[in-house]
PDB file of C-alpha atoms in Angstrom:
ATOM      1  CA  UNK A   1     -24.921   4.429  -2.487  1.00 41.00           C
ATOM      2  CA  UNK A   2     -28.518   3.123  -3.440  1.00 44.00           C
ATOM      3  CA  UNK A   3     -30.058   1.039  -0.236  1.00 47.00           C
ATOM      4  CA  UNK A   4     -32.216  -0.814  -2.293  1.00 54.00           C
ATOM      5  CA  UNK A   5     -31.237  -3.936  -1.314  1.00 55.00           C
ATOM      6  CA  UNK A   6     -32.342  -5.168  -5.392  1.00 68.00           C
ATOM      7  CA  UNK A   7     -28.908  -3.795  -6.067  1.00 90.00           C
ATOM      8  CA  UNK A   8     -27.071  -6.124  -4.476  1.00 93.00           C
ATOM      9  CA  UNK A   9     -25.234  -8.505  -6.764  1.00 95.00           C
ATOM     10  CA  UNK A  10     -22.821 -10.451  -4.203  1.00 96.00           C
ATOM     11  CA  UNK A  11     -22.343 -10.496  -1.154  1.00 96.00           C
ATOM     12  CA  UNK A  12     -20.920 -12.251   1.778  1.00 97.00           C
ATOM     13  CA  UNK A  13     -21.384 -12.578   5.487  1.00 97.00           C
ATOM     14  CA  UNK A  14     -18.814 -12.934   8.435  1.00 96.00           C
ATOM     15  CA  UNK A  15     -16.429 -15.385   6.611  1.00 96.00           C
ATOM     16  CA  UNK A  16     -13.824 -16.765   7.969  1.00 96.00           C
ATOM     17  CA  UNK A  17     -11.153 -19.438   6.144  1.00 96.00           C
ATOM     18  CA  UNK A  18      -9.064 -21.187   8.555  1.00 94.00           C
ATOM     19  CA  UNK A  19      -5.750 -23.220   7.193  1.00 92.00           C
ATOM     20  CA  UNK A  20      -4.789 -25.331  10.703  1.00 90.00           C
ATOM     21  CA  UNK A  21      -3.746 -22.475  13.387  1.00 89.00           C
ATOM     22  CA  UNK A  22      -3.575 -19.549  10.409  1.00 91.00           C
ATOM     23  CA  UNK A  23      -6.914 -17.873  10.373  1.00 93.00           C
ATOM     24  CA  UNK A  24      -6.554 -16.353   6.149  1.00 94.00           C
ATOM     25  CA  UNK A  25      -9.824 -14.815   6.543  1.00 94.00           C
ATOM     26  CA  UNK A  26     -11.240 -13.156   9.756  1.00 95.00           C
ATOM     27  CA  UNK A  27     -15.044 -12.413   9.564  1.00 95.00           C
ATOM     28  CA  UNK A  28     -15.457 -10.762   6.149  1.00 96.00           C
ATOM     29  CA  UNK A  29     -18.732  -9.070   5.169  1.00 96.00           C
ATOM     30  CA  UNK A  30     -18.648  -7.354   1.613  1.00 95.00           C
ATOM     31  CA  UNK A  31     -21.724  -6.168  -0.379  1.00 95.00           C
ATOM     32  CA  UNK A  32     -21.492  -5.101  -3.907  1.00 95.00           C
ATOM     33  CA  UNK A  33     -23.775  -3.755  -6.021  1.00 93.00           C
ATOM     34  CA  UNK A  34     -25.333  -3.617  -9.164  1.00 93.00           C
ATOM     35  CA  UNK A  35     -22.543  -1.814 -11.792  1.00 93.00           C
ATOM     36  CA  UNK A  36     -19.591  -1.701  -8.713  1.00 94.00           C
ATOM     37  CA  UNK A  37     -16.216  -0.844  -9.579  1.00 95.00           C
ATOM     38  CA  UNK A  38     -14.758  -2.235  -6.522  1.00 96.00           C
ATOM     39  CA  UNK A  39     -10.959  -2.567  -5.579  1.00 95.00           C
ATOM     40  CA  UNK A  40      -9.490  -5.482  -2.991  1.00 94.00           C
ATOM     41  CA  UNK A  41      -6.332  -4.095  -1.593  1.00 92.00           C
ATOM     42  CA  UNK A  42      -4.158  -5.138   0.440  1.00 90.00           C
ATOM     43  CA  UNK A  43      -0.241  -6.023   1.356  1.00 88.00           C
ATOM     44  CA  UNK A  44       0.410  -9.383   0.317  1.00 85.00           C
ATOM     45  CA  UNK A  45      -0.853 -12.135   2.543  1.00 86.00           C
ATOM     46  CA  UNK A  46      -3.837 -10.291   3.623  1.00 90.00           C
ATOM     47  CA  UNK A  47      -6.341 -12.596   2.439  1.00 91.00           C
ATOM     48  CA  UNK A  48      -7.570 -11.384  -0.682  1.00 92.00           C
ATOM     49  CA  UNK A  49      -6.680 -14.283  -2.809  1.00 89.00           C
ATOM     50  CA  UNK A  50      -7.774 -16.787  -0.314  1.00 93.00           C
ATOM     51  CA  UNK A  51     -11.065 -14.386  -0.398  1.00 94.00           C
ATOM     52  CA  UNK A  52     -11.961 -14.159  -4.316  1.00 92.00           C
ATOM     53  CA  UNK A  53     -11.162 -18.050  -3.930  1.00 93.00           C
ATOM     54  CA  UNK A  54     -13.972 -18.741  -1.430  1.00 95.00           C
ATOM     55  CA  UNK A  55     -16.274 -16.189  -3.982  1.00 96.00           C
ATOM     56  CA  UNK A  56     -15.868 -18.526  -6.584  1.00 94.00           C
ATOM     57  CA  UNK A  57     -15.696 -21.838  -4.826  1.00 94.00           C
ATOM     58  CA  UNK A  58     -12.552 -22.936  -5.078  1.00 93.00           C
ATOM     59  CA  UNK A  59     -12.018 -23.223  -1.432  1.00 93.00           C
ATOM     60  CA  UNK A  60     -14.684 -23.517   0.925  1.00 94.00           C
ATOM     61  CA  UNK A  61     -15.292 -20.996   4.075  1.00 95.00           C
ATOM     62  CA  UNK A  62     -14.786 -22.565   7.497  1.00 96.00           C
ATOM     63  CA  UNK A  63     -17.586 -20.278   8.360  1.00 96.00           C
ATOM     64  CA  UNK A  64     -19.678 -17.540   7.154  1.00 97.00           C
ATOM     65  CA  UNK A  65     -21.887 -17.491   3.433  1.00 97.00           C
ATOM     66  CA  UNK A  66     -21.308 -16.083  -0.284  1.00 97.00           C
ATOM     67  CA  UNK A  67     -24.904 -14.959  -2.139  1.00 97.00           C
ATOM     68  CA  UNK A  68     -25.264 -14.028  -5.390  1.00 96.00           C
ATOM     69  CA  UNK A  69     -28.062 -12.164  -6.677  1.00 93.00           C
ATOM     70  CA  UNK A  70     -29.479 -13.287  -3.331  1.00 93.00           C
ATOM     71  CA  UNK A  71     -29.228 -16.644  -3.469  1.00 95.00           C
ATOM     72  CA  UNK A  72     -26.855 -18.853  -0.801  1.00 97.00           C
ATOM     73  CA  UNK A  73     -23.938 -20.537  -3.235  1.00 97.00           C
ATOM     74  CA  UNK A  74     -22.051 -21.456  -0.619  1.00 97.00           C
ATOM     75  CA  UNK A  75     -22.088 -24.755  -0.866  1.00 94.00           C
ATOM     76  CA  UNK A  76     -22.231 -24.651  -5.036  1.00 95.00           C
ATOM     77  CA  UNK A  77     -19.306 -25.749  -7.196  1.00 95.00           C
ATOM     78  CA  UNK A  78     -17.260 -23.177  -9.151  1.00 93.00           C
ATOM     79  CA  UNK A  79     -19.045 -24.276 -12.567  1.00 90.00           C
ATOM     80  CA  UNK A  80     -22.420 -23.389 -11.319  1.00 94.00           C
ATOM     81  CA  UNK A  81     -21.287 -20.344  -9.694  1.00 94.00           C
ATOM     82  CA  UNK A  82     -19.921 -19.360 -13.277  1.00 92.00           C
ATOM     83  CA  UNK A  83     -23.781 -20.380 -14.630  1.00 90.00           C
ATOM     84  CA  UNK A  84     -24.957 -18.165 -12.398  1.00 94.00           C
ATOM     85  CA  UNK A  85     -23.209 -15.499 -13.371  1.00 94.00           C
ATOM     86  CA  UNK A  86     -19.704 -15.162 -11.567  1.00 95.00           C
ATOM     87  CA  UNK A  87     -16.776 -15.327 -13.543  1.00 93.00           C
ATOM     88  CA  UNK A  88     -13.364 -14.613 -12.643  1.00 91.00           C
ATOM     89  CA  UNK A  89      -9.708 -13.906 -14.101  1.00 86.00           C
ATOM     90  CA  UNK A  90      -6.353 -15.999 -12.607  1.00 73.00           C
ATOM     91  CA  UNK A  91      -3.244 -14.037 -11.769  1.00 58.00           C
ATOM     92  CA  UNK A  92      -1.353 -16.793 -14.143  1.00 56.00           C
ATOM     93  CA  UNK A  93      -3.525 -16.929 -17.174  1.00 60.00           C
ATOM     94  CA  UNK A  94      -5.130 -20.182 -17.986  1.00 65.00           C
ATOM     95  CA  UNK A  95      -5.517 -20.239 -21.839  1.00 83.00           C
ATOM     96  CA  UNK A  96      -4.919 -22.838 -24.413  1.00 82.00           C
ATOM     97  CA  UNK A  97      -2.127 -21.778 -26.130  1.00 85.00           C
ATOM     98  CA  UNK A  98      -2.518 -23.964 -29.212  1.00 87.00           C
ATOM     99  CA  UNK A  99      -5.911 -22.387 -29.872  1.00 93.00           C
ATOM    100  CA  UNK A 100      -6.139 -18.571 -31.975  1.00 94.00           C
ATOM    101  CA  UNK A 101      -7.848 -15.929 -29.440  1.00 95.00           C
ATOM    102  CA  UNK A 102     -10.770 -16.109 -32.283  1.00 94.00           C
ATOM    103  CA  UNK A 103     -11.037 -20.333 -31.753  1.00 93.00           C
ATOM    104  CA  UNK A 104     -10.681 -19.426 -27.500  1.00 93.00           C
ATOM    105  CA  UNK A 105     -13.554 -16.758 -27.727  1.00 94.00           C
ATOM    106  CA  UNK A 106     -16.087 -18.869 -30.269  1.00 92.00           C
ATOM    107  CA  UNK A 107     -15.788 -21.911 -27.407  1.00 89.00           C
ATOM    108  CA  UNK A 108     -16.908 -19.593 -24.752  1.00 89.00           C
ATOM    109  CA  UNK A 109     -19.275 -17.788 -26.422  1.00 90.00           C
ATOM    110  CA  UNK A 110     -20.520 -21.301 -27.689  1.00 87.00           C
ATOM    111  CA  UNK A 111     -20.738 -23.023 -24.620  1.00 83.00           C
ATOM    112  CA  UNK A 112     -22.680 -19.748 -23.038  1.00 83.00           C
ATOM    113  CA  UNK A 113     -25.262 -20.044 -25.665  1.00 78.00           C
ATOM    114  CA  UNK A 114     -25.507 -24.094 -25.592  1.00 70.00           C
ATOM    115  CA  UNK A 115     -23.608 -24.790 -28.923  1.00 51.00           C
ATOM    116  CA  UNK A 116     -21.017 -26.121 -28.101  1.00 50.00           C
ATOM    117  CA  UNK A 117     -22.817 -29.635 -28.287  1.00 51.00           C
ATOM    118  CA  UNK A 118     -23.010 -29.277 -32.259  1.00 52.00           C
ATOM    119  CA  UNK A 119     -19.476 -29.650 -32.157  1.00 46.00           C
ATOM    120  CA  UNK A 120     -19.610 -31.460 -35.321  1.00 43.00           C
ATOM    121  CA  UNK A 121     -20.858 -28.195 -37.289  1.00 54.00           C
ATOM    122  CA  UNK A 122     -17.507 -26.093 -38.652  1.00 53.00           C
ATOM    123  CA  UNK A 123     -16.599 -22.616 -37.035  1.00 54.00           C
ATOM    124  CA  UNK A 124     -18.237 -19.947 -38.305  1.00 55.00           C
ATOM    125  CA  UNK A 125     -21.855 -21.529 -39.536  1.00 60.00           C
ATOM    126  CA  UNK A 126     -23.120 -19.808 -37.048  1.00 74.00           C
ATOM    127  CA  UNK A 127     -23.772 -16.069 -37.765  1.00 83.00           C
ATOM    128  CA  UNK A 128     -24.751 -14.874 -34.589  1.00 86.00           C
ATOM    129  CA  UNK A 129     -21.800 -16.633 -32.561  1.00 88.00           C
ATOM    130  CA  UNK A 130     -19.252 -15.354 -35.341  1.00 90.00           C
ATOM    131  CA  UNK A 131     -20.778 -11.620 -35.237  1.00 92.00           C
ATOM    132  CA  UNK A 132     -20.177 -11.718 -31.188  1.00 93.00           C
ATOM    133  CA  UNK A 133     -16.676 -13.254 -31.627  1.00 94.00           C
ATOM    134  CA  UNK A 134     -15.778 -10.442 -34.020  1.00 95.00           C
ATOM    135  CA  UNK A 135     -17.569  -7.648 -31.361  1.00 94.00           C
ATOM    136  CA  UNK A 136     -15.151  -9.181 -28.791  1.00 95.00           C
ATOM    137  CA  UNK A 137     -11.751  -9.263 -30.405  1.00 96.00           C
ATOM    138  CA  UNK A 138     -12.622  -5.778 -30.967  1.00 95.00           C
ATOM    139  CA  UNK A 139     -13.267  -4.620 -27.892  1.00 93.00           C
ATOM    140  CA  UNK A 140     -10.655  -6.694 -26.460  1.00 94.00           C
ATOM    141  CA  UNK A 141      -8.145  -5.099 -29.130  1.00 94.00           C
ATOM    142  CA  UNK A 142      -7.287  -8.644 -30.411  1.00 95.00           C
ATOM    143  CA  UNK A 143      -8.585  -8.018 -34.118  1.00 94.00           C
ATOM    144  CA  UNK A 144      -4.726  -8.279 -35.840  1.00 95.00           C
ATOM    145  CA  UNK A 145      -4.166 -11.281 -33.614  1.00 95.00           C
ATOM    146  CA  UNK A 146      -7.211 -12.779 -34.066  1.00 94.00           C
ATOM    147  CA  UNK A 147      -6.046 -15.969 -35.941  1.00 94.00           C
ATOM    148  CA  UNK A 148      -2.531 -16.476 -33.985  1.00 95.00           C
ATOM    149  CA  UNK A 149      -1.514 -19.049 -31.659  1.00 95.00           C
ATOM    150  CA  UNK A 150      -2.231 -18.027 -27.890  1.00 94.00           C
ATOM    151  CA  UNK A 151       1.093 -19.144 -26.673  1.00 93.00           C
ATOM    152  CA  UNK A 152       2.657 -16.910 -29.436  1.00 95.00           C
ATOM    153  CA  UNK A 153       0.606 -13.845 -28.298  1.00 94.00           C
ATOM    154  CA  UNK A 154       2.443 -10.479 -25.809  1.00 92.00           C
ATOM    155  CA  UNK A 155       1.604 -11.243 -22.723  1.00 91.00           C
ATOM    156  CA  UNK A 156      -0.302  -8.030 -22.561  1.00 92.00           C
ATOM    157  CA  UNK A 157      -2.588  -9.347 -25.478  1.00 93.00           C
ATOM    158  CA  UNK A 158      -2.790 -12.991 -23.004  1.00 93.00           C
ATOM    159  CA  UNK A 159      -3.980 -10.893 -20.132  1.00 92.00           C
ATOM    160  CA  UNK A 160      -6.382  -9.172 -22.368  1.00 94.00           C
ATOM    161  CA  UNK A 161      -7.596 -12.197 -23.690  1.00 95.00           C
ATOM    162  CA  UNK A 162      -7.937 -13.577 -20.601  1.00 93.00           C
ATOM    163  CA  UNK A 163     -10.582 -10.609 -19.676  1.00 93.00           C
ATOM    164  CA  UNK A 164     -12.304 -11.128 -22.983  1.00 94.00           C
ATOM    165  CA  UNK A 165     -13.034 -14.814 -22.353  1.00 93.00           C
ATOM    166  CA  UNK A 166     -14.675 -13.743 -19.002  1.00 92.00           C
ATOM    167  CA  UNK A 167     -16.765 -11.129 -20.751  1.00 93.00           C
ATOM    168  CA  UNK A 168     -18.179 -13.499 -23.211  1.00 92.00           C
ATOM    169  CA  UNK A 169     -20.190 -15.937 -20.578  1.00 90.00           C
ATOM    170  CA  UNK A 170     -21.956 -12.864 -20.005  1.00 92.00           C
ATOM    171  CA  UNK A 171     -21.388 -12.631 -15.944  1.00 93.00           C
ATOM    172  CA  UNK A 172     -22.907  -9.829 -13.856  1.00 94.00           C
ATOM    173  CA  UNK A 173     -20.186 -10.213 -11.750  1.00 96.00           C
ATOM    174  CA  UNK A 174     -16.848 -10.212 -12.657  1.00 95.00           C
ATOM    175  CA  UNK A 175     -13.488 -10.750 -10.487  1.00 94.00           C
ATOM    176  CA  UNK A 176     -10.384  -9.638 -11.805  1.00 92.00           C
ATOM    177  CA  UNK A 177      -7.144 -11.330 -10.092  1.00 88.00           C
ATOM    178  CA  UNK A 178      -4.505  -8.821 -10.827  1.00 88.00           C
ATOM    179  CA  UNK A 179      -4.876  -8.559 -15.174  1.00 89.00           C
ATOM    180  CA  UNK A 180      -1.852  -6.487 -14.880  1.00 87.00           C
ATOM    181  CA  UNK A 181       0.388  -8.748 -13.050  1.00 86.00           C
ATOM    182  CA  UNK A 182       3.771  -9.360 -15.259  1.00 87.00           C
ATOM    183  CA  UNK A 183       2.057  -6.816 -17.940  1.00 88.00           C
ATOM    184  CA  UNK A 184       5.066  -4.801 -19.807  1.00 89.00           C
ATOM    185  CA  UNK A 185       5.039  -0.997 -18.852  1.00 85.00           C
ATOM    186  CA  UNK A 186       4.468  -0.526 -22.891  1.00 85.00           C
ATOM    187  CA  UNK A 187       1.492  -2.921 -22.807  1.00 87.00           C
ATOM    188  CA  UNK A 188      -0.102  -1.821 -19.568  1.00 86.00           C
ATOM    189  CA  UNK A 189      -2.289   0.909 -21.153  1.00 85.00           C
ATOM    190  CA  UNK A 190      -4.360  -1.410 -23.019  1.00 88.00           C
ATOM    191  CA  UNK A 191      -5.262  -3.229 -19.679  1.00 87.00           C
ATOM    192  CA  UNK A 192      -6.032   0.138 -18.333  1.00 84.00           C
ATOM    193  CA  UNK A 193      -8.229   1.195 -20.821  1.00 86.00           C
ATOM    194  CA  UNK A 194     -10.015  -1.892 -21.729  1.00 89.00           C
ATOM    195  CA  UNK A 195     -10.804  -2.782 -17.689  1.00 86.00           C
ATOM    196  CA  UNK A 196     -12.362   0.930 -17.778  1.00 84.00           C
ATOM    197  CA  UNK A 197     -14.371   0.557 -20.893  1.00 87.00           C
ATOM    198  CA  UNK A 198     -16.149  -2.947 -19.466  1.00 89.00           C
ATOM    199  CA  UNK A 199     -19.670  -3.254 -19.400  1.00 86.00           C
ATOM    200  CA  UNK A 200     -21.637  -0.816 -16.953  1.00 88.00           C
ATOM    201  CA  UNK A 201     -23.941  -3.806 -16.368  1.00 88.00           C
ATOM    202  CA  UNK A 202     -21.497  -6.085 -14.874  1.00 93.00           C
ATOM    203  CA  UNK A 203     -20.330  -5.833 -11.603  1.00 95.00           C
ATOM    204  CA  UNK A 204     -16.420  -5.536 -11.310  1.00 95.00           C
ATOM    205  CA  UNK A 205     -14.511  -6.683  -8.539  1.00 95.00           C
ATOM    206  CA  UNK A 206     -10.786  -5.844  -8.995  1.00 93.00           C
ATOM    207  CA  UNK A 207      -7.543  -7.080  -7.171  1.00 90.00           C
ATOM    208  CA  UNK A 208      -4.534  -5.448  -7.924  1.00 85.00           C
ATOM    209  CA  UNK A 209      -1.229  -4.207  -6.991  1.00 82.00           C
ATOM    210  CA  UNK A 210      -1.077  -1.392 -10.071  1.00 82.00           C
ATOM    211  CA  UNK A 211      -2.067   1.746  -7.974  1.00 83.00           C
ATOM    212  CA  UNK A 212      -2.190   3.718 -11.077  1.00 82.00           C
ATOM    213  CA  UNK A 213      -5.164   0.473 -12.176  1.00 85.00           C
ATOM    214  CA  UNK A 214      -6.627   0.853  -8.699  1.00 89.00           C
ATOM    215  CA  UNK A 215      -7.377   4.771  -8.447  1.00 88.00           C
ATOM    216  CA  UNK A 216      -8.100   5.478 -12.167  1.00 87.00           C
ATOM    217  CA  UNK A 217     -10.933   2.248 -12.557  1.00 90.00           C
ATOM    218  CA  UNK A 218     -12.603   1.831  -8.559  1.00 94.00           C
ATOM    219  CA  UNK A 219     -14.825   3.918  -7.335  1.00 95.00           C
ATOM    220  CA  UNK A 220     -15.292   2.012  -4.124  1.00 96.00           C
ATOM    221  CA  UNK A 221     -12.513   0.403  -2.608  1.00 95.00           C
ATOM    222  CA  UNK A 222     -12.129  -2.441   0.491  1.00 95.00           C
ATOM    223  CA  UNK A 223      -8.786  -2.700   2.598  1.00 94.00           C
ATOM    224  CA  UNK A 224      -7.656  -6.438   4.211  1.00 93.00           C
ATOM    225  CA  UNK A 225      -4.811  -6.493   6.122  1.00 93.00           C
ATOM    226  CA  UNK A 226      -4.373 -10.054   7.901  1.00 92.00           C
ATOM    227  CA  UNK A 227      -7.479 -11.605   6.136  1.00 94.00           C
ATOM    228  CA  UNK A 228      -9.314  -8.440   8.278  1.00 95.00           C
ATOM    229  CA  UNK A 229     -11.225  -5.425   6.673  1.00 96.00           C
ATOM    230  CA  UNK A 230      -9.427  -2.397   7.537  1.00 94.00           C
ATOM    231  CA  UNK A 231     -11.395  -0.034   6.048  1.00 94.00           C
ATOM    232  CA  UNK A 232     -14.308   0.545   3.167  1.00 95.00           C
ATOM    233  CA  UNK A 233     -14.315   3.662   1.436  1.00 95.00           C
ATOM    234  CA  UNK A 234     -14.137   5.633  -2.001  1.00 95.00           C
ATOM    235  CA  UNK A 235     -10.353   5.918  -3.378  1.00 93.00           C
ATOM    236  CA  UNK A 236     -10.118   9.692  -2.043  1.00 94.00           C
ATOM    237  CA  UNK A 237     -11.071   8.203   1.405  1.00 95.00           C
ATOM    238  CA  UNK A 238      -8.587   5.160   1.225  1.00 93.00           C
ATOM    239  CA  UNK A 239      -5.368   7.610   0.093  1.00 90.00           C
ATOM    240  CA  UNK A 240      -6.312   9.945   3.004  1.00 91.00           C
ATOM    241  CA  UNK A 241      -6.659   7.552   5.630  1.00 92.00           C
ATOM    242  CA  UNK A 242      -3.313   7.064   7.768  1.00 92.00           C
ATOM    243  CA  UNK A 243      -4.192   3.512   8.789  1.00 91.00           C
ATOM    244  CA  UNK A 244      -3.860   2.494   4.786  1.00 90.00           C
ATOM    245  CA  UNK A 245      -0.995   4.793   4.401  1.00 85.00           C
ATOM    246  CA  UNK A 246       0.934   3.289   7.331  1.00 87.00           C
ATOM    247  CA  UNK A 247       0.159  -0.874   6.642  1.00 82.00           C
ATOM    248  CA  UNK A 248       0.003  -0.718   2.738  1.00 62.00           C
ATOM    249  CA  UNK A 249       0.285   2.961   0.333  1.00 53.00           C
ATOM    250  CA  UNK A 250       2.988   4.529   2.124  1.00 52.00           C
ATOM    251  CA  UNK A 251       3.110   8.274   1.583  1.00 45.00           C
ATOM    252  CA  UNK A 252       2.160   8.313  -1.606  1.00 46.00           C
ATOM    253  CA  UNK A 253      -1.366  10.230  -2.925  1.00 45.00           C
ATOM    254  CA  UNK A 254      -3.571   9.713  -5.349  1.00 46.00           C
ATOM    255  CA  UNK A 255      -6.540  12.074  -6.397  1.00 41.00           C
TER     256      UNK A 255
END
């Protein structure tokens, strides 16, 4: 791992999230760098939710600090977080399901680039937001459902769209909140494969439950059992430790 400390993206330091006596997060330093493909595992309750949610600034640490790209946003609301480069996915997907994946991506590409305050000009009159639209549906294999209804979308294509609308405020960090929770077996490979092909520049955080999502995408991995870091290590160093094997994988491998 580089030690240029230039490479770090996000990071936090000793925190802690306290709900009345239940402590959800005990002392939790991460540091991610530039380009991560990081997994957050854990059984559930461990904290890892609660975690991505004090990242982001939904819920405020009772102690400890967030940075991003060195800066202290502790104390910054999600929406400025997300201007600063930190977007996240929800396990339930929060899309408009009136609006066609193309309508959902040209408002978030808009609003990254400003536009969205010539809201009076019609979709489409302008060429470079339209060319990136098109680039995303693509790589977010939406292109034959590019003019359907959201809520009439598989779910798989929801999750994926989900991702895509992420992608297109241009983060360099990215957390991913279980994209294939309630994801068909027949639709899961798409998830797979699209989370893998993601943008080297941006800096992935994943949470997941999908093993098979876990060991084929990180490449650096953190353990929380009872808000706690068990253990930091690359996948082959996670399956072979005992301590994850007895609290969370069982006895199952992965290479």
């Amino acid at each position: 791992m580089n030690p240029n400390t230039n490479d770090v993206v996000l990071e936090t330091k000793h925190l802690v999230k306290r709900f009345g006596g239940i402590t959800a997060t005990n002392d939790v330093s991460l540091t991610l760098r530039r380009g991560a493909r990081h997994a957050l595992i854990g059984p559930n309750g461990a904290g890892k939710t609660t975690l991505i949610n004090q990242l982001t600034g939904v819920s405020a640490p009772t102690e400890g600090q967030v940075l991003l790209g060195g800066r202290d946003i502790t104390g910054l609301a999600p929406h400025k977080r997300v201007a600063l480069g930190l977007a996240r996915t929800f396990q339930i997907n929060q899309l408009f399901g009136e609006l066609t994946p193309m309508q959902s991506l040209a408002l978030a590409v808009s609003s990254r680039r400003d536009a969205a305050r010539r809201w009076w000009q019609p979709m489409g009159s302008d060429t470079t937001i339209t060319e990136e639209v098109e680039t995303l549906l693509t790589q977010f294999r939406l292109e034959a459902h590019a003019d359907r209804r959201t809520r009439e979308l598989p779910y798989g294509k929801r999750r994926l769209l989900e991702i895509g609308l992420a992608v297109a405020l241009k983060p360099s960090v990215l957390l991913l909140d279980e994209p294939a929770a309630g994801v068909p077996a027949s639709e899961r490979q798409d998830i797979l494969d699209t989370v893998a092909a993601l943008p080297e520049d941006v800096s992935v955080v994943l949470i997941e439950h999908d093993m098979d999502l876990v060991f084929s995408f990180a490449k650096s991995m953190t353990v929380l059992v009872n808000g706690t870091v068990l253990t930091e290590g690359t996948p082959e160093q996670i399956a072979a430790d005992p301590r994850v094997k007895a609290v969370y994988l069982g006895e199952q491998t992965h290479g």
